[in-house]
């Protein structure tokens, strides 16, 4: 049985990593890897992947690995202009900032979070939310 909603989404979409029981430490990493391909950025977003990454980050706020992979997934997904808007609308900016605040001493979370915020801030509406 999946550990949470984000794991259930991955099961339905045949992405077989659980949030805490795999390497990388989250299915967010699997979605990040899939989203490197431009067409997959759109497909992951259409399938609800952005919301599920954010859900996983919220559910596992205390797990630095999930936060790092989640920030990385949102960073890669946000390279697509439409996804920049979707990430912001789904609460992704807040999730990234929250993860960075909770894991200030974790270099990977800080690196991926800064990268995500940098890419999200390319959108004018998002600049205000990032600031």
Backbone as numpy.savetxt, mean C-alpha at the origin, in Angstrom:
# Nx Ny Nz CAx CAy CAz Cx Cy Cz
-7.86 -20.59 6.81 -8.72 -19.41 6.81 -7.82 -18.18 6.81
-8.10 -17.19 5.94 -7.29 -15.98 5.88 -7.31 -15.21 7.19
-6.23 -14.49 7.47 -6.08 -13.76 8.72 -6.91 -12.49 8.78
-7.21 -11.88 7.64 -7.94 -10.61 7.65 -8.53 -10.35 6.26
-9.18 -9.20 6.13 -9.84 -8.87 4.87 -8.86 -8.78 3.71
-7.67 -8.22 3.98 -6.71 -8.08 2.87 -6.24 -9.46 2.42
-6.10 -10.40 3.36 -5.72 -11.77 2.98 -6.85 -12.43 2.19
-8.09 -12.17 2.58 -9.24 -12.73 1.87 -9.28 -12.20 0.44
-9.02 -10.89 0.26 -8.98 -10.32 -1.09 -7.93 -11.03 -1.93
-6.75 -11.23 -1.36 -5.68 -11.90 -2.11 -6.08 -13.33 -2.46
-6.78 -14.01 -1.56 -7.22 -15.37 -1.86 -8.17 -15.36 -3.06
-9.11 -14.44 -3.07 -10.07 -14.35 -4.18 -9.39 -14.02 -5.50
-8.27 -13.29 -5.43 -7.58 -12.87 -6.64 -6.31 -13.70 -6.89
-6.22 -14.83 -6.20 -5.14 -15.79 -6.42 -3.75 -15.22 -6.14
-3.66 -14.36 -5.15 -2.38 -13.88 -4.65 -2.21 -14.53 -3.28
-1.34 -15.50 -3.17 -1.35 -16.42 -2.03 -0.38 -16.07 -0.92
-0.23 -14.84 -0.55 0.57 -14.48 0.61 -0.36 -13.99 1.70
-0.13 -14.45 2.94 -0.86 -13.92 4.09 -0.10 -12.72 4.63
-0.77 -11.87 5.34 -0.15 -10.63 5.82 1.08 -10.86 6.67
1.04 -11.80 7.59 2.14 -11.94 8.54 2.89 -13.25 8.41
2.44 -14.15 7.57 2.99 -15.50 7.54 3.81 -15.80 6.30
4.49 -14.82 5.73 5.19 -15.08 4.50 6.40 -14.19 4.37
7.12 -14.41 3.33 8.23 -13.55 2.96 7.99 -13.15 1.51
7.74 -11.89 1.16 7.79 -10.74 2.04 6.71 -10.80 3.11
6.83 -9.97 4.16 5.93 -10.10 5.30 4.50 -9.67 5.05
4.13 -9.38 3.83 2.73 -9.06 3.59 2.37 -9.29 2.14
1.09 -9.56 1.93 0.58 -9.65 0.57 0.72 -8.32 -0.15
0.89 -7.24 0.61 1.11 -5.93 -0.01 2.36 -5.99 -0.88
3.35 -6.76 -0.46 4.56 -6.91 -1.25 4.27 -7.60 -2.57
3.38 -8.58 -2.53 3.01 -9.27 -3.76 2.30 -8.31 -4.72
1.40 -7.50 -4.19 0.70 -6.52 -5.03 1.68 -5.48 -5.56
2.64 -5.09 -4.73 3.67 -4.14 -5.20 4.42 -4.73 -6.38
4.80 -5.99 -6.26 5.54 -6.64 -7.35 4.69 -6.76 -8.61
3.43 -7.08 -8.46 2.54 -7.16 -9.62 2.39 -5.79 -10.29
2.35 -4.74 -9.48 2.06 -3.40 -10.00 3.25 -2.75 -10.68
4.39 -3.40 -10.69 5.53 -2.84 -11.43 5.17 -2.71 -12.90
4.36 -3.63 -13.40 3.88 -3.59 -14.77 2.76 -2.55 -14.87
2.84 -1.66 -15.87 1.87 -0.58 -16.01 0.43 -1.05 -16.13
0.18 -2.10 -16.91 -1.18 -2.61 -17.05 -1.69 -3.17 -15.73
-0.80 -3.78 -14.97 -1.21 -4.36 -13.69 -1.56 -3.29 -12.66
-0.95 -2.10 -12.76 -1.33 -1.01 -11.85 -2.83 -0.75 -11.97
-3.31 -0.72 -13.19 -4.73 -0.47 -13.44 -5.56 -1.65 -12.96
-5.13 -2.87 -13.28 -5.88 -4.06 -12.89 -5.97 -4.22 -11.38
-4.87 -3.98 -10.68 -4.88 -4.08 -9.22 -5.86 -3.06 -8.64
-5.85 -1.84 -9.16 -6.78 -0.81 -8.68 -8.23 -1.19 -8.98
-8.48 -1.68 -10.19 -9.86 -2.05 -10.57 -10.38 -3.20 -9.72
-9.49 -4.08 -9.29 -9.89 -5.23 -8.48 -10.01 -4.89 -6.99
-9.78 -3.64 -6.63 -9.91 -3.24 -5.22 -8.63 -3.34 -4.43
-7.52 -3.51 -5.11 -6.25 -3.70 -4.42 -5.79 -2.52 -3.59
-6.07 -1.31 -4.04 -5.66 -0.13 -3.28 -6.33 -0.12 -1.91
-7.63 -0.33 -1.90 -8.36 -0.34 -0.63 -7.89 -1.47 0.27
-7.55 -2.60 -0.31 -7.12 -3.74 0.49 -5.73 -3.53 1.08
-4.85 -2.87 0.34 -3.53 -2.54 0.90 -3.72 -1.63 2.11
-4.55 -0.62 1.96 -4.80 0.32 3.05 -5.46 -0.38 4.23
-6.38 -1.28 3.95 -7.02 -2.07 5.01 -6.00 -2.90 5.77
-5.10 -3.53 5.05 -4.05 -4.32 5.70 -3.13 -3.46 6.55
-2.80 -2.27 6.07 -1.96 -1.36 6.84 -2.66 -0.93 8.12
-3.95 -0.66 8.04 -4.71 -0.27 9.23 -4.82 -1.42 10.22
-5.09 -2.61 9.70 -5.27 -3.78 10.57 -3.98 -4.16 11.28
-2.85 -3.97 10.62 -1.55 -4.42 11.15 -0.62 -3.23 11.38
-1.15 -2.20 12.05 -0.38 -0.98 12.27 0.92 -1.22 13.03
0.94 -2.19 13.89 2.12 -2.45 14.70 3.18 -3.29 14.02
2.92 -3.77 12.84 3.86 -4.64 12.12 4.61 -3.81 11.08
5.88 -3.55 11.35 6.68 -2.70 10.47 6.79 -3.27 9.06
6.87 -4.59 8.94 6.97 -5.20 7.61 5.75 -4.95 6.76
4.58 -5.03 7.35 3.35 -4.74 6.62 3.31 -3.27 6.22
3.74 -2.39 7.12 3.75 -0.96 6.80 4.73 -0.66 5.67
5.91 -1.26 5.73 6.90 -1.05 4.68 6.38 -1.52 3.33
5.85 -2.73 3.29 5.35 -3.27 2.03 4.11 -2.53 1.55
3.26 -2.12 2.49 2.07 -1.35 2.12 2.43 0.00 1.51
3.38 0.69 2.15 3.84 1.97 1.60 4.46 1.76 0.22
5.21 0.68 0.09 5.84 0.38 -1.21 4.81 0.07 -2.28
3.77 -0.66 -1.90 2.71 -0.97 -2.86 1.98 0.29 -3.31
1.65 1.15 -2.35 0.97 2.41 -2.70 1.87 3.30 -3.54
3.17 3.28 -3.26 4.13 4.07 -4.05 4.12 3.63 -5.50
4.20 2.33 -5.72 4.23 1.81 -7.09 2.87 2.03 -7.79
1.78 1.76 -7.08 0.46 1.94 -7.67 0.21 3.40 -8.04
0.74 4.34 -7.25 0.49 5.76 -7.46 1.28 6.35 -8.62
2.14 5.57 -9.23 2.82 6.07 -10.43 1.79 6.35 -11.52
0.69 5.62 -11.51 -0.42 5.84 -12.43 -1.23 7.05 -11.93
-1.49 8.02 -12.81 -2.16 9.26 -12.40 -3.55 9.03 -11.80
-4.34 8.13 -12.39 -5.66 7.84 -11.83 -5.54 7.22 -10.44
-4.53 6.39 -10.26 -4.33 5.74 -8.96 -3.90 6.73 -7.88
-3.22 7.80 -8.26 -2.87 8.83 -7.27 -4.14 9.34 -6.59
-5.15 9.59 -7.39 -6.43 10.08 -6.87 -7.10 8.99 -6.03
-7.12 7.76 -6.53 -7.77 6.66 -5.82 -7.10 6.39 -4.47
-5.78 6.42 -4.43 -5.06 6.20 -3.18 -5.45 7.26 -2.16
-5.47 8.52 -2.59 -5.83 9.61 -1.68 -7.28 9.48 -1.21
-8.19 9.19 -2.12 -9.61 9.06 -1.76 -9.86 7.91 -0.80
-9.05 6.87 -0.89 -9.23 5.70 -0.03 -8.55 5.84 1.32
-7.88 6.96 1.56 -7.22 7.17 2.85 -5.76 6.73 2.86
-5.18 6.57 1.69 -3.80 6.08 1.61 -2.76 7.04 2.14
-2.97 8.33 1.96 -2.00 9.31 2.47 -1.96 9.23 3.99
-3.11 9.17 4.60 -3.19 9.06 6.06 -2.56 7.74 6.54
-2.79 6.66 5.81 -2.23 5.37 6.19 -0.70 5.39 6.12
-0.16 6.02 5.08 1.30 6.11 4.95 1.88 6.93 6.10
1.30 8.08 6.36 1.79 8.95 7.43 1.70 8.25 8.78
0.59 7.57 9.01 0.41 6.83 10.27 1.48 5.75 10.43
1.74 5.00 9.37 2.77 3.97 9.42 4.15 4.56 9.71
4.44 5.70 9.08 5.73 6.35 9.31 5.84 6.86 10.75
4.75 7.38 11.29 4.76 7.87 12.68 4.96 6.73 13.67
4.32 5.60 13.42 4.39 4.47 14.35 5.73 3.74 14.28
6.44 3.88 13.16 7.70 3.15 12.97 8.81 4.13 12.57
8.98 5.15 13.40 9.96 6.19 13.11 11.39 5.66 13.01
11.68 4.60 13.73 13.03 4.06 13.73 13.26 2.97 12.69
12.29 2.69 11.86 12.41 1.63 10.86 12.73 2.27 9.50
13.96 2.07 9.05 14.42 2.72 7.81 13.57 2.34 6.61
13.16 1.08 6.51 12.37 0.65 5.35 11.02 1.33 5.28
10.36 1.46 6.42 9.06 2.16 6.44 9.25 3.62 6.04
10.29 4.24 6.58 10.54 5.65 6.27 10.86 5.84 4.78
11.68 4.96 4.23 12.06 5.06 2.82 10.86 4.88 1.90
10.10 3.81 2.14 8.93 3.55 1.28 7.85 4.60 1.48
7.66 5.04 2.73 6.66 6.06 3.01 7.00 7.38 2.34
8.25 7.80 2.44 8.67 9.05 1.78 8.50 8.94 0.27
8.84 7.78 -0.27 8.67 7.57 -1.71 7.22 7.66 -2.13
6.34 7.06 -1.32 4.91 7.11 -1.63 4.38 8.54 -1.57
4.74 9.27 -0.53 4.27 10.64 -0.39 4.81 11.53 -1.51
6.05 11.31 -1.91 6.64 12.09 -3.00 5.84 11.90 -4.29
5.52 10.64 -4.60 4.79 10.36 -5.84 3.34 10.85 -5.74
2.72 10.66 -4.60 1.34 11.12 -4.42 1.24 12.64 -4.52
2.27 13.35 -4.07 2.25 14.81 -4.07 2.42 15.42 -5.46
2.67 14.61 -6.46 2.74 15.12 -7.83 1.35 15.63 -8.25
0.31 15.08 -7.67 -1.06 15.52 -7.93 -1.35 16.76 -7.09
-1.82 17.82 -7.70 -2.05 19.09 -6.99 -2.98 18.96 -5.81
-4.06 18.22 -5.94 -4.99 18.05 -4.83 -4.35 17.29 -3.68
-3.48 16.36 -3.99 -2.81 15.56 -2.97 -1.76 16.37 -2.21
-1.18 17.40 -2.84 -0.13 18.20 -2.18 -0.64 18.75 -0.86
-1.87 19.21 -0.84 -2.44 19.77 0.38 -2.58 18.68 1.44
-3.00 17.49 1.04 -3.18 16.40 2.00 -1.85 15.89 2.54
-0.82 15.90 1.70 0.51 15.43 2.12 1.12 16.44 3.08
0.93 17.73 2.80 1.50 18.78 3.64 0.87 18.73 5.01
